[in-house]
Structure formats: structure tokens, C-alpha cells
XYZ file of N, CA and C in Angstrom:
447
model
N -19.603 -85.053 76.102
C -20.556 -85.057 77.434
C -21.009 -83.797 77.430
N -22.078 -83.605 77.672
C -23.013 -82.143 77.696
C -23.103 -81.661 79.435
N -22.855 -80.145 79.213
C -23.161 -80.113 80.630
C -24.195 -78.707 80.311
N -24.772 -78.477 81.346
C -25.989 -77.348 81.229
C -25.348 -76.182 81.525
N -26.275 -75.029 80.725
C -25.498 -73.917 81.469
C -25.065 -73.356 82.653
N -26.140 -73.790 83.659
C -26.156 -73.517 85.255
C -24.750 -74.029 85.696
N -24.476 -75.369 84.986
C -23.561 -76.030 85.537
C -22.255 -75.302 85.237
N -22.147 -75.129 83.998
C -21.089 -74.333 83.618
C -20.830 -72.948 84.090
N -21.994 -72.288 84.567
C -21.607 -70.940 85.165
C -21.134 -71.305 86.498
N -21.610 -72.287 87.511
C -21.194 -72.424 88.374
C -19.840 -72.655 88.412
N -19.484 -74.012 87.700
C -17.823 -73.943 87.685
C -17.079 -72.859 87.435
N -17.435 -72.134 86.106
C -16.790 -70.901 85.948
C -16.784 -69.614 87.419
N -17.713 -69.638 88.165
C -18.028 -68.711 89.199
C -17.279 -69.407 90.358
N -17.087 -70.450 90.626
C -16.372 -71.340 91.460
C -14.781 -71.021 91.374
N -14.283 -71.367 90.118
C -12.931 -71.320 89.621
C -12.567 -69.757 89.975
N -13.519 -68.900 89.317
C -13.278 -67.413 89.367
C -12.866 -66.616 90.977
N -13.862 -67.398 91.941
C -13.656 -67.221 93.517
C -12.253 -67.665 93.755
N -12.039 -69.206 93.433
C -10.693 -69.749 93.614
C -9.726 -68.701 93.257
N -9.549 -68.551 92.404
C -8.360 -67.911 91.770
C -8.103 -66.580 92.551
N -9.279 -65.751 92.778
C -9.087 -64.599 93.435
C -8.639 -64.682 94.685
N -9.483 -66.001 95.430
C -8.976 -65.977 96.839
C -7.624 -66.511 97.075
N -7.401 -67.613 96.221
C -6.091 -68.412 96.415
C -4.722 -67.691 95.883
N -4.852 -66.898 94.543
C -3.864 -66.205 94.004
C -3.570 -64.920 94.147
N -4.594 -64.297 94.568
C -4.744 -62.926 94.653
C -4.262 -61.882 93.495
N -4.590 -60.664 93.738
C -4.702 -59.595 92.356
C -3.320 -59.445 91.883
N -2.391 -59.895 92.317
C -0.898 -59.705 92.112
C -0.607 -60.460 90.810
N -1.517 -61.667 90.651
C -1.232 -62.319 89.345
C -2.435 -62.225 88.780
N -3.452 -61.341 89.019
C -5.001 -61.460 88.014
C -4.992 -59.912 87.793
N -5.572 -59.836 86.863
C -6.173 -58.176 86.600
C -7.340 -57.365 87.620
N -7.824 -58.433 88.350
C -8.670 -57.792 89.243
C -8.751 -58.447 90.553
N -9.826 -57.951 91.439
C -9.631 -58.529 92.500
C -11.482 -58.640 93.117
N -11.883 -59.574 93.820
C -13.235 -59.582 94.442
C -13.119 -59.598 95.455
N -14.255 -58.236 96.063
C -14.293 -57.921 97.557
C -15.170 -59.174 98.016
N -14.817 -60.169 98.967
C -15.670 -60.901 99.641
C -16.616 -60.887 100.510
N -16.922 -59.278 100.829
C -18.120 -58.814 101.735
C -18.958 -58.323 100.690
N -18.573 -57.536 99.428
C -19.764 -56.869 98.765
C -19.880 -57.547 97.468
N -19.065 -58.464 96.989
C -19.212 -59.226 95.740
C -18.658 -58.362 94.743
N -18.075 -57.217 94.904
C -17.681 -56.529 93.885
C -16.345 -57.067 93.094
N -16.273 -56.880 92.029
C -14.971 -56.934 91.070
C -14.551 -55.769 91.029
N -13.007 -55.585 91.466
C -12.357 -54.275 91.336
C -11.095 -54.464 90.313
N -10.796 -53.664 89.537
C -9.681 -53.815 88.838
C -8.584 -53.758 89.713
N -7.519 -54.461 89.251
C -6.346 -54.710 90.160
C -5.504 -53.247 90.278
N -5.813 -52.082 89.147
C -5.060 -51.010 89.620
C -5.881 -49.791 88.915
N -5.726 -48.564 89.498
C -6.226 -47.642 88.803
C -5.846 -47.433 87.449
N -6.417 -46.172 86.611
C -5.597 -46.018 85.426
C -4.391 -45.522 85.271
N -3.987 -45.001 86.219
C -2.451 -44.566 86.509
C -2.262 -43.225 85.842
N -3.230 -42.399 85.234
C -3.087 -40.912 85.090
C -4.526 -39.913 85.334
N -4.083 -38.789 85.387
C -5.048 -37.906 85.571
C -6.572 -37.869 84.495
N -7.440 -37.899 84.856
C -8.661 -37.872 84.326
C -9.896 -36.932 85.131
N -10.280 -36.191 83.724
C -11.832 -35.814 84.481
C -12.716 -36.588 84.999
N -13.968 -35.967 85.729
C -15.097 -37.094 86.090
C -15.607 -37.556 84.899
N -15.674 -37.010 83.772
C -16.878 -37.398 82.607
C -15.680 -38.649 81.806
N -14.202 -38.283 81.574
C -13.407 -39.322 81.065
C -13.338 -40.280 82.268
N -13.264 -40.387 83.270
C -13.056 -41.078 84.214
C -14.280 -42.449 83.978
N -15.665 -41.576 83.840
C -17.037 -42.519 83.771
C -16.679 -43.188 82.457
N -16.013 -42.440 81.418
C -16.018 -43.057 80.091
C -14.955 -44.055 79.994
N -14.034 -43.876 80.689
C -12.753 -45.080 81.043
C -13.461 -46.624 81.263
N -14.180 -46.209 82.450
C -15.004 -47.571 83.097
C -15.825 -48.204 82.052
N -16.700 -47.235 81.459
C -17.568 -47.571 80.876
C -16.901 -48.736 79.248
N -15.919 -47.961 79.070
C -15.537 -48.626 77.669
C -14.391 -49.765 78.149
N -13.834 -49.926 79.323
C -13.087 -50.787 79.853
C -13.436 -52.644 79.035
N -12.839 -53.235 78.967
C -12.814 -54.703 78.597
C -11.423 -55.131 79.490
N -11.936 -56.009 80.455
C -11.093 -56.649 81.216
C -11.333 -58.022 81.687
N -10.734 -58.798 81.582
C -11.013 -60.257 82.255
C -12.138 -60.773 81.336
N -12.356 -60.369 79.946
C -13.632 -60.864 79.488
C -14.976 -59.971 79.579
N -14.832 -58.953 80.274
C -15.940 -58.321 81.189
C -15.998 -56.777 80.378
N -17.294 -56.476 79.952
C -17.399 -55.192 79.222
C -18.264 -54.140 80.126
N -18.822 -54.783 80.986
C -19.770 -53.919 82.082
C -18.935 -53.282 83.171
N -18.085 -52.710 82.888
C -17.246 -51.873 84.166
C -18.088 -50.792 84.484
N -18.000 -50.051 85.579
C -18.515 -48.859 85.925
C -17.533 -48.222 87.130
N -17.900 -46.871 87.193
C -17.041 -46.192 87.905
C -17.640 -46.385 89.327
N -17.530 -46.660 90.333
C -18.098 -47.068 91.439
C -18.491 -45.955 92.106
N -19.380 -46.192 93.467
C -20.264 -44.870 94.053
C -19.293 -44.530 95.107
N -19.359 -43.517 95.680
C -18.459 -43.150 96.670
C -18.662 -43.981 98.058
N -19.697 -44.252 98.254
C -19.588 -45.404 99.423
C -18.995 -46.583 98.963
N -19.031 -47.141 97.684
C -18.428 -48.466 97.534
C -16.803 -48.173 97.626
N -16.378 -47.006 97.353
C -14.975 -46.654 97.286
C -14.831 -46.789 98.845
N -15.464 -45.951 99.522
C -15.141 -45.670 100.877
C -14.992 -46.768 101.976
N -15.737 -48.194 101.346
C -15.594 -49.466 101.697
C -14.103 -49.904 101.665
N -13.489 -49.721 100.955
C -12.451 -50.092 100.964
C -11.034 -49.592 101.872
N -11.553 -48.597 102.188
C -10.225 -47.417 103.157
C -10.338 -48.469 104.002
N -8.701 -48.628 104.345
C -8.548 -49.496 105.523
C -7.067 -50.082 105.549
N -6.926 -50.673 106.521
C -5.403 -51.426 106.625
C -4.517 -50.434 107.317
N -3.294 -50.832 107.267
C -2.105 -50.047 107.931
C -1.477 -49.160 106.278
N -0.812 -48.203 106.983
C -0.369 -47.377 106.029
C 0.767 -48.122 105.350
N 0.800 -48.116 104.081
C 1.829 -48.769 103.116
C 2.696 -47.824 102.505
N 3.807 -48.738 102.023
C 4.806 -47.800 101.534
C 4.310 -46.801 100.415
N 3.416 -46.974 99.695
C 2.811 -46.134 98.819
C 2.230 -44.902 99.391
N 1.779 -45.147 100.632
C 1.181 -44.094 101.669
C -0.625 -44.141 101.475
N -1.055 -45.194 100.834
C -2.678 -45.484 100.321
C -3.052 -46.514 101.437
N -4.145 -45.965 102.095
C -4.699 -47.080 103.236
C -5.932 -47.865 102.365
N -5.387 -49.023 101.866
C -6.584 -49.746 101.241
C -6.692 -51.246 101.553
N -7.635 -51.961 101.503
C -7.689 -53.449 102.261
C -7.905 -54.189 101.143
N -7.190 -54.210 100.015
C -7.594 -54.907 98.943
C -5.842 -54.725 98.312
N -5.837 -55.983 97.324
C -4.377 -55.751 96.691
C -4.532 -54.971 95.501
N -4.623 -53.753 95.816
C -5.167 -52.891 94.410
C -4.039 -52.054 94.523
N -3.391 -51.678 93.009
C -2.602 -50.153 93.086
C -3.157 -49.086 93.232
N -2.885 -48.090 93.664
C -3.384 -46.796 93.379
C -2.428 -46.146 93.020
N -2.695 -44.821 92.313
C -1.630 -43.818 91.858
C -2.249 -42.245 91.976
N -3.379 -42.399 92.949
C -4.005 -40.780 93.236
C -5.324 -40.935 93.809
N -6.021 -39.847 93.777
C -7.073 -39.940 94.402
C -8.300 -40.631 93.106
N -9.337 -41.252 93.718
C -10.282 -41.878 92.977
C -11.522 -41.400 92.811
N -11.651 -40.933 91.532
C -13.347 -40.397 91.091
C -14.273 -41.390 91.717
N -15.216 -41.161 91.908
C -16.687 -41.900 92.174
C -17.313 -41.297 91.085
N -18.808 -42.253 91.038
C -20.105 -42.005 89.859
C -20.924 -40.815 90.521
N -20.622 -40.625 92.065
C -21.494 -39.919 93.029
C -21.512 -38.526 92.358
N -22.280 -37.570 92.323
C -22.187 -36.403 91.920
C -22.093 -35.738 93.160
N -21.350 -34.570 92.888
C -20.723 -33.756 94.187
C -21.608 -32.680 94.871
N -21.246 -32.141 95.315
C -22.314 -31.280 96.141
C -22.673 -30.173 95.580
N -22.074 -29.945 94.156
C -22.823 -28.770 93.521
C -22.795 -29.232 91.991
N -23.554 -28.643 91.375
C -23.484 -28.897 89.560
C -22.098 -28.757 89.321
N -21.805 -29.841 88.601
C -20.487 -29.795 87.606
C -19.475 -30.101 88.884
N -19.866 -31.005 89.590
C -18.660 -31.613 90.416
C -19.030 -33.037 90.911
N -18.059 -33.707 91.187
C -18.342 -35.536 91.444
C -17.431 -35.861 92.527
N -17.691 -36.615 93.419
C -17.067 -37.171 94.688
C -15.761 -38.041 94.409
N -14.806 -37.522 94.845
C -13.915 -38.249 94.731
C -12.856 -38.563 96.363
N -12.275 -39.713 96.317
C -11.935 -40.315 97.564
C -10.429 -40.222 97.740
N -9.661 -39.766 98.810
C -8.232 -40.052 98.966
C -8.130 -40.960 100.031
N -7.356 -41.918 99.614
C -6.931 -43.251 100.063
C -5.770 -43.168 101.167
N -5.080 -41.813 101.077
C -4.313 -41.431 101.958
C -4.830 -41.491 103.291
N -5.990 -40.708 103.378
C -6.525 -40.794 104.602
C -8.038 -40.981 105.086
N -8.813 -41.374 103.970
C -10.104 -41.810 103.694
C -10.830 -40.693 103.559
N -10.288 -39.421 103.247
C -11.409 -38.237 103.258
C -12.050 -38.131 101.737
N -13.231 -37.620 101.556
C -13.786 -37.584 100.426
C -13.742 -36.140 100.019
N -14.048 -35.767 98.894
C -13.876 -34.478 98.445
C -14.862 -34.037 97.257
N -15.695 -33.114 97.173
C -16.217 -32.715 95.857
C -15.678 -31.891 94.937
N -15.351 -32.560 94.006
C -14.158 -31.867 93.234
C -14.874 -31.514 91.872
N -14.344 -30.596 91.472
C -15.005 -29.799 89.800
C -14.431 -30.752 88.970
N -15.787 -31.198 88.144
C -15.600 -32.584 86.987
C -14.605 -32.363 85.935
N -14.103 -31.314 85.979
C -12.999 -30.935 84.870
C -11.942 -31.172 85.247
N -11.694 -31.086 86.690
C -10.383 -30.897 87.515
C -9.831 -32.752 87.030
N -8.290 -32.867 86.253
C -7.970 -34.018 86.295
C -6.638 -34.376 86.887
N -5.798 -33.362 87.663
C -5.098 -33.470 88.167
C -4.390 -34.977 88.761
N -4.652 -35.117 90.073
C -4.623 -36.144 90.789
C -5.534 -37.116 90.603
N -6.652 -36.856 90.038
C -8.018 -37.803 90.200
C -7.783 -39.114 89.117
N -8.051 -40.458 89.416
C -8.132 -41.626 88.666
C -9.385 -42.397 88.429
N -9.274 -43.469 87.811
C -10.520 -44.457 87.582
C -10.065 -45.743 87.688
N -10.775 -46.057 89.160
C -10.723 -47.504 89.691
C -12.036 -47.962 89.198
N -12.161 -49.114 88.387
C -13.278 -49.648 88.104
C -14.099 -50.701 88.600
N -15.050 -50.910 88.987
C -15.383 -52.227 89.692
C -16.960 -52.652 88.467
N -17.262 -53.921 89.142
C -18.680 -54.342 88.487
C -19.033 -55.693 89.311
N -19.941 -55.884 89.295
C -20.630 -57.069 90.084
C -20.163 -58.388 89.915
N -19.802 -59.079 90.536
C -19.129 -60.461 90.205
C -20.034 -61.729 89.821
N -21.172 -61.028 89.533
C -21.848 -62.493 89.155
C -22.526 -62.609 88.045
N -21.753 -62.155 87.251
C -21.917 -62.513 85.613
C -20.915 -62.794 85.101
N -21.435 -63.776 83.947
C -20.298 -64.272 82.920
C -19.740 -63.208 82.115
N -18.602 -63.554 81.759
C -17.914 -62.578 80.711
C -18.728 -62.624 79.426
N -18.735 -61.206 78.845
C -19.574 -60.893 77.821
C -18.389 -61.380 76.474
N -19.193 -61.814 75.618
C -18.191 -62.155 74.416
C -18.214 -60.985 73.233
């Protein structure tokens, strides 16, 4: 039995959405935001990175068969802020594990800075690009493409 590429893609996308909606990110390596259709990694990278290292981490990431991960914009990160304070002290309206502030791809106020977001209070900060202390990489991608092979 032969299937068209469109039918295969439709089946794949439907199963991806079903798995994300019905099973949650605790069983998957990603979560798809139903409002923005962005696919997010289920956790940040887990340790301090500079702004350039965070961009490279996402660009080089292969997860769930996808190679087109990016560091999200500060506005995309801000859309995830919400929900009640959790035991981890992060306010995020997604089943995503965080371990610090999150770098964005958005350049900061001055040359040599990038915007980072604190999910503890939802605040943004323009941070020196070389600062790696609390800053992490949480990667995202558009959920409308098939996995890269």
C-alpha cells in the first residue's frame, strides 16, 4: 500500500500533537505550545553558558529527530511565564524543567549584551554576553516541519 507524502506528514503531525497533548513533556523530550505552535525542549541545558555558547548549543542540538533548534526570542520566552509558583520557584505555564535564567536570541540594550529572562519573577535583563553564571539555553523550533534525517 502506498501513501502520499502529504498523508504521511499529516499522520506524523497528528501523532506528534496527540503525544504532546495526551502524554505531556514528562514522557517526551519536548513540549508543543498549543498557542504559538513552538516546540520547546522539555528542559534547559542544565548549566551556565555564555550568550554565544547558548546560541551554539541550540543550533547544534539534535532532539526528537530535529536539527533546526534555535535560541528563542525574549518575547517567545516571555509568553511561557505564568502559572502558580512551583516548588522549583519558577513560574512557567509549560511542563518544562528549568535550572536558571534563560538566554534569548534577542540582542541586549548595549553591544555585547543579550536579553535573558528570569522565570522566578518574569523579569527581563540585558546581560553581558560573556556572563555564564545562572544563564541557560532553552531551545525552541517551529513545530510544522518533519524531522531532519
